Structure formats: structure tokens, C-alpha cells
Coordinates of C-alpha atoms and ligand atoms in Angstrom, one line a residue:
M1 CA -7.7 -10.3 23.0
A2 CA -7.5 -6.6 23.6
S3 CA -6.0 -5.6 26.9
P4 CA -7.3 -2.4 28.5
A5 CA -3.9 -1.9 30.3
R6 CA -1.9 -1.1 27.2
V7 CA 0.7 1.7 27.6
D8 CA 2.4 4.1 25.2
L9 CA 6.2 4.4 24.6
D10 CA 6.4 6.7 27.6
G11 CA 4.6 4.3 29.9
N12 CA 1.3 6.2 30.0
P13 CA -1.9 4.2 29.7
I14 CA -3.4 4.4 26.2
K15 CA -7.0 5.7 26.2
A16 CA -9.5 4.2 23.8
M17 CA -10.1 6.7 20.9
T18 CA -12.4 7.0 17.9
I19 CA -10.7 7.0 14.5
C20 CA -12.2 8.2 11.3
M21 CA -10.4 6.1 8.7
I22 CA -10.9 7.3 5.1
G23 CA -9.9 4.7 2.6
A24 CA -10.4 1.9 5.2
G25 CA -11.6 -0.5 2.6
G26 CA -8.3 -0.6 0.7
F27 CA -5.1 -2.7 1.1
I28 CA -3.5 -0.7 4.0
G29 CA -6.8 0.2 5.6
S30 CA -8.0 -3.4 5.8
H31 CA -4.8 -4.4 7.7
L32 CA -5.0 -1.4 10.0
C33 CA -8.7 -2.1 10.8
E34 CA -7.9 -5.8 11.4
K35 CA -5.2 -5.0 14.0
L36 CA -7.2 -2.2 15.6
M37 CA -10.1 -4.5 16.1
A38 CA -8.1 -7.5 17.3
E39 CA -5.6 -5.7 19.6
T40 CA -7.1 -2.5 20.9
L41 CA -10.3 -1.0 22.2
H42 CA -10.3 1.9 19.7
K43 CA -13.4 2.6 17.6
V44 CA -13.3 3.0 13.9
F45 CA -15.6 4.9 11.4
A46 CA -14.4 3.0 8.3
V47 CA -15.1 5.3 5.3
D48 CA -14.7 4.1 1.7
V49 CA -16.7 3.4 -1.5
Y50 CA -15.8 -0.3 -1.2
S51 CA -16.0 -2.7 1.7
D52 CA -15.0 -6.1 0.2
K53 CA -11.6 -6.2 1.9
I54 CA -13.0 -5.5 5.3
K55 CA -16.2 -7.6 5.0
H56 CA -14.8 -10.1 7.4
L57 CA -14.5 -7.4 10.1
L58 CA -18.1 -6.1 9.5
E59 CA -20.1 -9.3 9.5
P60 CA -21.6 -11.2 11.3
S61 CA -22.9 -8.8 14.0
T62 CA -21.8 -11.3 16.7
L63 CA -18.1 -10.4 16.1
P64 CA -16.5 -9.4 19.4
W65 CA -15.7 -5.9 18.0
A66 CA -19.0 -5.4 16.2
D67 CA -19.8 -2.3 18.3
R68 CA -16.4 -0.8 17.6
I69 CA -16.5 -0.6 13.8
Q70 CA -19.0 1.2 11.6
F71 CA -18.8 1.2 7.8
H72 CA -19.8 4.4 6.0
R73 CA -20.1 4.1 2.2
I74 CA -19.0 7.6 1.4
N75 CA -17.3 9.1 -1.6
I76 CA -15.3 11.9 -0.1
K77 CA -15.5 13.9 -3.3
H78 CA -19.1 14.9 -2.5
D79 CA -20.6 13.9 0.8
S80 CA -21.6 16.3 3.6
R81 CA -21.5 13.5 6.2
L82 CA -17.7 13.5 6.2
E83 CA -17.3 16.6 8.3
G84 CA -19.7 15.2 10.9
L85 CA -17.6 12.0 11.2
I86 CA -14.3 13.9 11.5
K87 CA -15.9 16.0 14.3
M88 CA -17.0 12.9 16.2
A89 CA -13.6 11.3 15.9
D90 CA -10.4 12.0 17.9
L91 CA -8.1 11.2 15.0
T92 CA -8.6 11.1 11.2
I93 CA -6.4 8.8 9.1
N94 CA -6.6 9.6 5.4
L95 CA -5.6 6.7 3.0
A96 CA -8.0 7.5 0.2
A97 CA -6.2 8.0 -3.1
I98 CA -5.7 6.8 -6.7
C99 CA -2.3 5.2 -6.2
T100 CA -1.6 2.8 -9.1
P101 CA 1.2 4.1 -11.5
A102 CA -0.7 3.0 -14.6
D103 CA -3.2 5.7 -13.8
Y104 CA -0.7 8.6 -13.2
N105 CA 0.0 9.3 -16.9
T106 CA -3.3 8.0 -18.4
R107 CA -5.7 9.6 -15.9
P108 CA -3.6 12.6 -14.7
L109 CA -6.7 14.7 -13.9
D110 CA -8.3 12.0 -11.7
T111 CA -4.9 11.4 -10.1
I112 CA -4.4 15.1 -9.2
Y113 CA -8.0 15.6 -8.0
S114 CA -7.9 12.4 -5.9
N115 CA -4.5 13.1 -4.3
F116 CA -4.8 16.8 -3.8
I117 CA -8.3 18.4 -4.3
D118 CA -10.2 15.6 -2.6
A119 CA -7.9 15.7 0.4
L120 CA -8.3 19.4 0.9
P121 CA -11.6 19.2 2.8
V122 CA -10.2 16.5 5.1
V123 CA -7.3 18.8 6.1
K124 CA -9.6 21.8 6.5
Y125 CA -12.1 19.9 8.7
C126 CA -9.3 18.6 10.9
S127 CA -7.7 22.0 11.2
E128 CA -11.0 23.9 11.9
N129 CA -12.1 21.4 14.4
N130 CA -8.7 20.9 16.1
K131 CA -8.6 17.2 15.2
R132 CA -5.4 15.2 14.7
L133 CA -4.6 14.0 11.2
I134 CA -2.4 11.2 10.0
H135 CA -2.1 11.6 6.2
F136 CA -0.8 9.0 3.9
S137 CA 1.6 10.5 1.3
T138 CA 4.2 8.4 -0.6
C139 CA 7.9 7.8 -1.0
E140 CA 7.4 8.9 -4.6
V141 CA 7.5 12.6 -3.4
Y142 CA 11.3 12.1 -3.5
G143 CA 11.1 11.3 -7.2
K144 CA 14.5 10.4 -8.6
T145 CA 17.8 10.1 -6.7
I146 CA 20.5 12.7 -7.1
G147 CA 22.8 9.9 -8.1
S148 CA 20.6 9.0 -11.1
F149 CA 21.9 12.1 -12.9
L150 CA 25.5 10.9 -12.7
P151 CA 27.1 8.7 -15.4
T152 CA 26.4 5.0 -14.6
D153 CA 29.9 4.2 -13.6
H154 CA 30.5 7.3 -11.5
P155 CA 31.9 6.4 -8.1
L156 CA 29.6 8.9 -6.3
R157 CA 26.7 6.7 -7.3
Q158 CA 27.9 4.3 -4.5
D159 CA 27.8 7.2 -1.9
P160 CA 24.7 6.9 0.3
D161 CA 24.4 10.8 0.2
F162 CA 23.5 10.4 -3.4
Y163 CA 20.7 7.9 -3.0
V164 CA 19.4 7.4 0.6
L165 CA 16.1 9.4 0.9
K166 CA 15.9 11.5 4.0
E167 CA 12.7 13.3 5.1
D168 CA 14.4 16.6 6.2
V169 CA 17.2 16.7 3.7
S170 CA 16.5 15.1 0.3
P171 CA 15.2 17.2 -2.5
C172 CA 12.1 16.2 -4.5
I173 CA 13.2 15.6 -8.1
F174 CA 10.5 15.1 -10.7
G175 CA 10.6 14.9 -14.5
S176 CA 9.2 17.5 -16.8
I177 CA 5.5 18.3 -17.0
E178 CA 4.9 16.2 -20.1
K179 CA 6.1 13.2 -18.0
Q180 CA 2.7 12.9 -16.4
R181 CA 3.9 10.0 -14.2
W182 CA 4.8 12.7 -11.7
S183 CA 1.2 14.0 -11.4
Y184 CA 0.7 11.7 -8.4
A185 CA 4.0 12.6 -6.7
C186 CA 3.4 16.3 -7.3
A187 CA -0.2 16.3 -5.9
K188 CA 1.1 14.3 -2.9
Q189 CA 3.9 16.8 -2.4
L190 CA 1.5 19.8 -2.5
I191 CA -0.9 18.3 0.0
E192 CA 2.1 17.5 2.3
R193 CA 3.1 21.2 2.0
L194 CA -0.4 22.3 2.8
I195 CA -0.7 20.1 5.8
Y196 CA 2.7 21.3 7.0
A197 CA 1.6 24.9 6.6
E198 CA -1.6 24.2 8.5
G199 CA 0.6 22.9 11.3
A200 CA 2.9 25.9 11.2
E201 CA 0.2 28.7 10.8
N202 CA -2.9 27.2 12.5
G203 CA -1.5 24.6 14.9
L204 CA -2.9 21.5 13.1
E205 CA -1.6 18.3 14.8
F206 CA -0.5 16.2 11.9
T207 CA 1.7 13.2 11.0
I208 CA 2.7 12.5 7.4
V209 CA 3.5 8.9 6.4
R210 CA 5.6 8.1 3.3
P211 CA 5.2 4.4 2.5
F212 CA 8.0 2.6 0.6
N213 CA 6.4 -0.2 -1.4
W214 CA 4.3 -2.0 1.3
I215 CA 3.2 -5.4 0.2
G216 CA 1.2 -8.4 1.4
P217 CA -2.2 -10.1 1.0
R218 CA -5.1 -8.0 -0.4
M219 CA -2.9 -5.7 -2.4
D220 CA -4.7 -4.3 -5.4
F221 CA -6.6 -6.7 -7.7
I222 CA -6.1 -9.4 -10.2
P223 CA -7.3 -8.1 -13.6
G224 CA -10.5 -9.9 -14.7
I225 CA -10.9 -11.6 -11.3
D226 CA -11.6 -8.9 -8.8
G227 CA -10.7 -5.9 -10.9
P228 CA -11.1 -4.7 -14.5
S229 CA -9.6 -7.0 -17.2
E230 CA -7.7 -4.2 -18.7
G231 CA -6.5 -2.8 -15.4
V232 CA -2.8 -2.7 -14.5
P233 CA -2.2 -3.1 -10.7
R234 CA 1.1 -2.5 -8.9
V235 CA 4.0 -4.8 -9.7
L236 CA 3.3 -7.6 -7.2
A237 CA -0.2 -8.3 -8.5
C238 CA 1.0 -8.0 -12.1
F239 CA 3.6 -10.7 -11.5
S240 CA 1.2 -12.9 -9.6
N241 CA -1.1 -12.8 -12.5
V242 CA 1.2 -13.6 -15.3
S243 CA 4.4 -15.2 -14.0
T244 CA 3.2 -18.0 -11.8
I245 CA 0.1 -19.1 -13.7
T246 CA 0.6 -21.6 -16.5
A247 CA -2.6 -23.7 -16.4
I248 CA -6.0 -23.8 -14.7
T249 CA -5.1 -25.9 -11.7
P250 CA -6.0 -25.5 -8.1
T251 CA -2.7 -23.9 -7.5
S252 CA -3.0 -21.5 -10.4
I253 CA -6.4 -20.4 -9.0
L254 CA -4.6 -20.0 -5.7
V255 CA -2.2 -17.6 -7.3
M256 CA -5.2 -15.7 -8.6
H257 CA -6.0 -15.2 -5.0
F258 CA -2.6 -14.2 -4.0
F259 CA -3.4 -10.6 -3.5
T260 CA -7.2 -10.9 -3.1
N261 CA -9.2 -11.4 0.0
N262 CA -8.6 -15.2 0.2
L263 CA -11.6 -16.9 1.8
N264 CA -13.9 -14.0 1.3
V265 CA -13.5 -14.1 -2.4
P266 CA -15.6 -16.6 -4.3
T267 CA -13.7 -19.2 -6.3
P268 CA -13.2 -17.7 -9.7
D269 CA -15.1 -19.1 -12.7
P270 CA -12.6 -21.2 -14.7
L271 CA -14.0 -19.7 -18.0
R272 CA -13.1 -16.3 -16.8
L273 CA -9.7 -17.5 -15.7
Q274 CA -9.1 -18.9 -19.2
N275 CA -9.5 -15.3 -20.6
L276 CA -6.7 -14.3 -18.3
L277 CA -4.3 -17.0 -19.2
R278 CA -3.1 -15.4 -22.3
G279 CA 0.3 -17.1 -22.1
E280 CA 1.9 -13.8 -21.9
P281 CA 5.4 -13.7 -20.5
L282 CA 6.1 -11.7 -17.4
K283 CA 6.8 -8.1 -18.5
L284 CA 9.8 -6.3 -17.2
V285 CA 9.4 -2.7 -17.9
D286 CA 12.5 -1.2 -19.5
G287 CA 14.4 -4.4 -18.5
G288 CA 13.3 -4.4 -14.8
Q289 CA 16.4 -2.6 -13.7
S290 CA 14.6 -0.1 -11.4
Q291 CA 15.3 -0.8 -7.7
R292 CA 12.8 -0.9 -4.9
T293 CA 12.8 -1.8 -1.2
F294 CA 9.7 -3.8 -0.2
I295 CA 8.3 -4.0 3.3
Y296 CA 5.9 -6.5 4.8
I297 CA 2.5 -4.9 5.5
K298 CA 2.5 -6.3 9.0
D299 CA 5.8 -4.6 9.9
A300 CA 4.6 -1.3 8.4
I301 CA 1.3 -1.5 10.3
E302 CA 3.3 -1.7 13.5
A303 CA 4.8 1.7 12.7
V304 CA 1.4 3.2 12.0
F305 CA 0.2 1.9 15.4
L306 CA 3.0 3.6 17.2
M307 CA 2.1 6.9 15.4
I308 CA -1.6 6.5 16.4
E309 CA -0.8 5.8 20.1
N310 CA 2.1 8.1 20.6
P311 CA 0.8 11.5 19.4
A312 CA 3.4 13.5 21.4
R313 CA 6.2 11.7 19.5
A314 CA 4.4 11.6 16.1
N315 CA 2.8 15.0 15.8
G316 CA 4.6 17.4 13.4
Q317 CA 6.6 14.6 11.9
I318 CA 7.0 13.2 8.4
F319 CA 8.0 9.5 8.6
N320 CA 9.6 7.2 6.0
V321 CA 8.2 3.7 6.5
G322 CA 10.1 1.1 4.6
N323 CA 12.7 -1.6 4.8
P324 CA 16.1 -0.5 3.6
N325 CA 17.4 -4.0 3.8
N326 CA 15.0 -5.5 1.3
E327 CA 16.3 -3.9 -1.9
V328 CA 16.0 -5.7 -5.2
T329 CA 15.7 -4.8 -8.9
V330 CA 12.3 -5.6 -10.4
K331 CA 13.9 -8.4 -12.3
Q332 CA 15.2 -10.0 -9.1
L333 CA 11.8 -9.6 -7.5
A334 CA 10.3 -11.6 -10.4
E335 CA 12.9 -14.4 -10.0
M336 CA 12.4 -14.5 -6.2
M337 CA 8.6 -14.7 -6.4
T338 CA 8.8 -17.6 -8.8
E339 CA 11.2 -19.5 -6.5
V340 CA 9.2 -18.8 -3.4
Y341 CA 6.0 -19.9 -5.0
S342 CA 7.6 -23.2 -6.1
K343 CA 8.8 -23.9 -2.6
V344 CA 5.4 -23.1 -1.1
S345 CA 3.3 -25.0 -3.6
G346 CA 5.7 -28.0 -4.0
E347 CA 5.6 -27.6 -7.7
P348 CA 8.8 -27.6 -9.8
T349 CA 10.2 -24.2 -10.6
L350 CA 8.9 -23.1 -13.9
E351 CA 11.2 -21.6 -16.4
V352 CA 10.2 -17.9 -16.0
P353 CA 9.2 -16.5 -19.4
T354 CA 10.1 -12.9 -19.1
V355 CA 10.2 -10.3 -21.8
D356 CA 11.4 -6.8 -21.7
V357 CA 8.8 -4.2 -22.7
S358 CA 9.3 -0.5 -23.1
S359 CA 7.6 1.7 -20.6
K360 CA 5.8 3.4 -23.5
E361 CA 4.3 0.1 -24.6
F362 CA 3.4 -0.9 -21.1
Y363 CA 2.2 2.3 -19.5
G364 CA 1.8 4.6 -22.5
E365 CA 3.1 8.1 -23.2
G366 CA 4.3 10.2 -20.3
Y367 CA 5.6 7.3 -18.0
D368 CA 8.8 7.9 -16.1
D369 CA 10.3 5.9 -13.2
S370 CA 11.9 6.3 -9.8
D371 CA 15.3 4.7 -10.1
K372 CA 16.0 3.7 -6.5
R373 CA 14.2 4.0 -3.2
I374 CA 16.2 3.5 0.0
P375 CA 14.5 5.0 3.1
D376 CA 16.5 6.7 5.8
M377 CA 15.2 5.4 9.1
T378 CA 16.8 7.9 11.5
I379 CA 13.7 9.9 12.3
I380 CA 11.3 7.0 12.8
N381 CA 13.9 5.3 14.9
K382 CA 14.5 8.3 17.1
Q383 CA 10.8 9.2 17.6
L384 CA 9.2 5.8 17.7
G385 CA 12.0 3.3 18.2
W386 CA 10.6 1.3 15.2
N387 CA 12.5 -1.0 12.9
P388 CA 11.2 -3.3 10.1
K389 CA 11.8 -7.1 10.8
T390 CA 10.8 -9.2 7.9
S391 CA 13.1 -10.1 5.0
L392 CA 11.8 -10.1 1.4
W393 CA 12.1 -13.9 1.2
D394 CA 10.3 -14.4 4.5
L395 CA 7.5 -12.0 3.7
L396 CA 6.9 -13.6 0.3
E397 CA 7.1 -17.1 1.9
S398 CA 4.7 -16.4 4.8
T399 CA 2.2 -14.7 2.5
L400 CA 2.2 -17.4 -0.1
T401 CA 2.2 -20.2 2.5
Y402 CA -0.8 -18.6 4.2
Q403 CA -2.6 -18.2 1.0
H404 CA -1.8 -21.7 -0.1
R405 CA -3.2 -23.3 3.1
T406 CA -6.3 -21.1 3.0
Y407 CA -7.1 -21.9 -0.6
A408 CA -6.4 -25.7 -0.2
E409 CA -9.1 -25.7 2.6
A410 CA -11.5 -23.8 0.4
I411 CA -11.0 -26.3 -2.4
K412 CA -11.6 -29.2 0.0
Q413 CA -14.9 -27.6 1.1
A414 CA -16.0 -26.9 -2.5
T415 CA -15.3 -30.5 -3.6
A416 CA -16.9 -32.0 -0.5
K417 CA -20.3 -30.3 -1.5
P418 CA -22.8 -32.8 -3.0
V419 CA -23.5 -32.2 -6.7
A420 CA -27.0 -30.9 -7.3
S421 CA -29.1 -33.4 -9.3
Ligands
LIG1 P1 -5.7 1.2 -2.0 O1 -6.1 1.7 -3.4 O2 -5.8 -0.2 -1.7 O3 -6.7 2.0 -0.9 C1 -7.2 3.2 -1.1 C2 -8.7 3.2 -0.7 O4 -9.2 4.5 -0.8 C3 -9.5 2.3 -1.7 O5 -10.2 1.4 -0.9 C4 -10.4 3.3 -2.4 O6 -11.7 2.8 -2.6 C5 -10.5 4.5 -1.3 N1 -10.9 5.7 -2.0 C6 -10.3 6.3 -3.0 N2 -10.9 7.5 -3.3 C7 -12.0 7.6 -2.5 C8 -13.0 8.5 -2.3 N3 -13.1 9.6 -3.2 N4 -13.9 8.3 -1.3 C9 -13.8 7.2 -0.5 N5 -12.9 6.3 -0.6 C10 -11.9 6.5 -1.6 O7 -4.3 1.8 -1.7 P2 -3.3 1.5 -0.5 O8 -2.1 0.7 -1.0 O9 -4.0 1.0 0.7 O10 -2.7 2.9 -0.2 C11 -3.3 3.8 0.8 C12 -2.5 5.1 0.9 O11 -1.1 4.9 1.0 C13 -2.7 6.0 -0.4 O12 -2.8 7.3 -0.1 C14 -1.4 5.8 -1.2 O13 -1.1 6.9 -2.0 C15 -0.4 5.6 0.0 N6 0.7 4.7 -0.5 C16 0.7 3.4 -0.4 C17 1.8 2.7 -0.8 C18 1.9 1.1 -0.8 O14 3.0 0.6 -0.8 N7 0.8 0.4 -0.6 C19 2.9 3.3 -1.3 C20 2.9 4.7 -1.3 C21 1.8 5.4 -0.9
LIG2 N1 6.9 -3.1 -13.3 C1 7.3 -4.1 -14.2 N2 6.3 -5.0 -14.6 C2 5.0 -5.0 -14.3 C3 4.6 -3.9 -13.4 C4 5.6 -3.0 -12.9 O1 8.5 -4.2 -14.5 O2 4.2 -5.8 -14.7 C5 7.9 -2.1 -12.7 C6 7.5 -0.7 -12.8 O3 7.9 -0.1 -14.0 C7 8.3 -0.1 -11.6 C8 8.3 -1.2 -10.6 O4 7.9 -2.4 -11.3 O5 9.7 0.1 -12.0 C9 7.3 -1.0 -9.4 O6 6.1 -0.8 -9.9 P1 4.8 -0.5 -9.0 O7 3.6 -0.6 -10.0 O8 4.7 -1.5 -7.9 O9 4.9 0.9 -8.4 P2 6.0 2.0 -8.0 O10 7.0 1.2 -7.1 O11 6.7 2.4 -9.3 O12 5.3 3.0 -7.3

């Protein structure tokens, strides 16, 4: 239960505040809202076009935090109510974005509008009304590492100066304009620069967050189940969909739920599932050799909490938020997910059918990739004393175990229902 006597990192009592959270209905927003409701007395104006992932926080009206969260179905592209909400709030957190790589080269205009143009009024309203802003950017603003331009066997590739990504030192290295993959990173970089300039010239109090592959329940969608059949989500949901499902069994349906909203999502219709089970092998783009560091959503949310409640330490800062210890290649991630799922479900390990696909085939013309993403943790450590805790194995295990238990209970309830005559 929320304790009114909570203190910040400097020992000062934390006052209850009102937060205007834009994109609250998404993956990160849903986890942030959950924790804000369960552990604090802060109020949230939850702004989004969708509310499915936070439905469990909005209904029923008897929930203990019911008077502290309000959902506003607003498309920030064109809604005059936004400024009013920002004015009424103490802090605005902007999470709204198109942020799935499959869109960057195929819908570059939507991507640029969403990540730059649509964020402009938010920055302007915060600046004009002297309101604090926490803006979600991305680790992708770093682009490629310096080391990626060296020959593969060059010894300097092993030197951290050539690959560790530092907020105040590393350059932002994108591909050429026809590599439209970088439309997202470039739009995010420009909005970062604009926010930074508003801080420098007009005194805007801001914090910029650069997430490094945050993962956990409710991430993205499973194509054809709770998202478009032809959609391509981020890698975890892609792998959940094709690598671990081999038949229509209770456990395969469970995996469909892996990154969905568990109990709040109705059991999928098996006929729709059959359409998904194309028997396609797991696709490793360009051999799955790109490297990523993955962080558990719950660790990352702790960092955001510290930013929210320690403005004096967070204002004017750009923070990497990731887990440098959880680095794998995409191929290793595929192998680990299969192994963890087998342990959690008690089913024998399946022979993972993987196939290499070219990025052109998978994402289309104009795709390009970040080679390696290791966040430097110096700034966030110094300012907020924060460190990630959860290993990749543990975060996959706890997420899958939770989902497995949740789904098993849902199955039991469904099968216990009397059949209608
Ligand atoms: P998400 O897609 O799950 O959430 C984004 C939410 O914004 C969605 O619910 C969407 O409906 C909403 N939204 C988009 N456009 C909107 C509009 N015009 N009006 C109202 N709502 C709108 O994504 P997420 O993973 O939660 O990411 C949140 C932020 O963090 C994004 O800015 C993203 O670029 C950034 N980010 C996330 C990661 C990660 O690892 N998850 C990595 C890098 C950057
Ligand atoms: N990827 C893959 N197979 C898939 C989906 C993604 O090999 O089915 C790769 C993708 O090319 C990238 C990595 O996995 O190298 C991470 O992709 P994600 O969509 O999570 O986003 P990113 O980390 O690139 O922002």
C-alpha cells in the first residue's frame, strides 16, 4: 500500500504530484501506471488512443486508486484538450511514438511525424507553462558504433571506447538518407536537440530517457491475435510468435499471450490461431549477429521512478537506461528463449527451426541495423544511484513463469464453465 511518508534520495518527503502521461496505454506506460498506482499517491492523466493494456487499472471504479487515474482518449496529433491537461499537471511524461523498426523504412513519414512533429506541441506547452517534461527518446540515437567501421578482426573493436555508448561523449552515427531505417533515430535526435535547446534558452526543466531494449509482459502485439496479421512487432514478440509455437495446445496459446495483457485478453479463437501457425521457422535477420543488451521492464521502471521523484537530480540530464550485463546476439536470444520456455512449461526442448533471412526480405528496402548497444551507466549511477538487477535468464524465466501460471488458471476457469445446451 502507498506510504505517505516516502522520501527522495536526499531525504526530503515526496509530495504527491499530478502527472500527464502521454502514451500511457503502451508497454512502458502500462508498467509505469501500475507502479504509480500501487506504490505512490501521485495522480495520473493517462493519455492515449488505446487503453487495453491499462484496463485493469481503470476498472472497476472500486479500485483503491480509482480517484487517482483518469483515462483521456486523445490523439495528440489533433486535440486541443492536450494543453489543458499539461497545464493542470506538475509533470508531463511523453511516451507516445511509432517505435517498431518494421515501420521506420516502410512508413518513414508517419515515423518522422510521430517522433518529431507530434512531440513539438508537448515540448512547447511544457516550456510556455513552466512545466517539467520527461521525454522518452531511444538508444537508437547513437546509431552504429565507431568500432563497426573497423575490419572485423581489428583489435580496437575490443576496446570499450569503440563501442560503449556514452550520453555526453558518443557521436550519433546514422546511415545514408536512403537507409530509411534511420528516420526514427533522426527524428528522436532532433526532438532531443530541441528539448535541450528549450532548456538552454528558455529554462525548460527536462529529462531525456534513452531506453536500451526494455522487455517484459505486454510488449507489442502478437500478429493476428491482438495486432494486425501482417504486422511485425519487435524481436521478442516475433520470436514468441514463431519459435515456441508448434501446435494448438494450451501451452501454445499461452505463448500467444506472452507479450499480451494476460488475464485481460480473451482466450484467442483456435481458428484464428491456426492462421498464425504457418510452420514458419524463426527468422534471424541477416543471421541474427546483431548484438543487444536487454533489460527487464521492472528494473527500468525503477529508474524512471527515481527521475520522477528526484527532479533536482534528474533535470537537465540525458539518461541511458539499460543493462550492460545482458548482452546477447539475436541468435543467442532465440536459443535462450526456447530453453527458458521449455523449463517453465515442462515441455521438452523443441529443435528450434531457424532460418536466416536477409533484412531486405524481412523488413524491405531501406533497412539498416545497429550493430551493438552497450549503455554506459556512469551518469545515471552518479545522479540517481541506480543499477539494473535482473539477468536475461531470470527476466525471461520470471516473465514466462508468471504468464504460464496466469494462463493455466484462465484455462481451468474456462473449462470449468458448464457447456450451454
Ligand atoms: P508502445 O508502442 O507500447 O507505446 C506507445 C504508446 O503511445 C502506444 O500506446 C500508442 O497508442 C501511443 N501513441 C502513439 N501515438 C499517439 C498519439 N498520436 N496520440 C496518443 N497516443 C499515441 O511503445 P513503448 O515500448 O511503450 O515505448 C514508449 C517510448 O519509449 C517511445 O517513445 C519509444 O520510442 C521509447 N523507446 C522504447 C524502447 C523499448 O525498449 N520499449 C526502446 C527505445 C525507445
Ligand atoms: N530481428 C530478427 N528476427 C525477428 C525480429 C527482429 O532477427 O523476427 C532482429 C532485428 O533485425 C534486430 C534485432 O532483432 O537486429 C532487434 O530487433 P527489434 O525489433 O527488437 O528492435 P531494435 O533493437 O532493432 O530497435
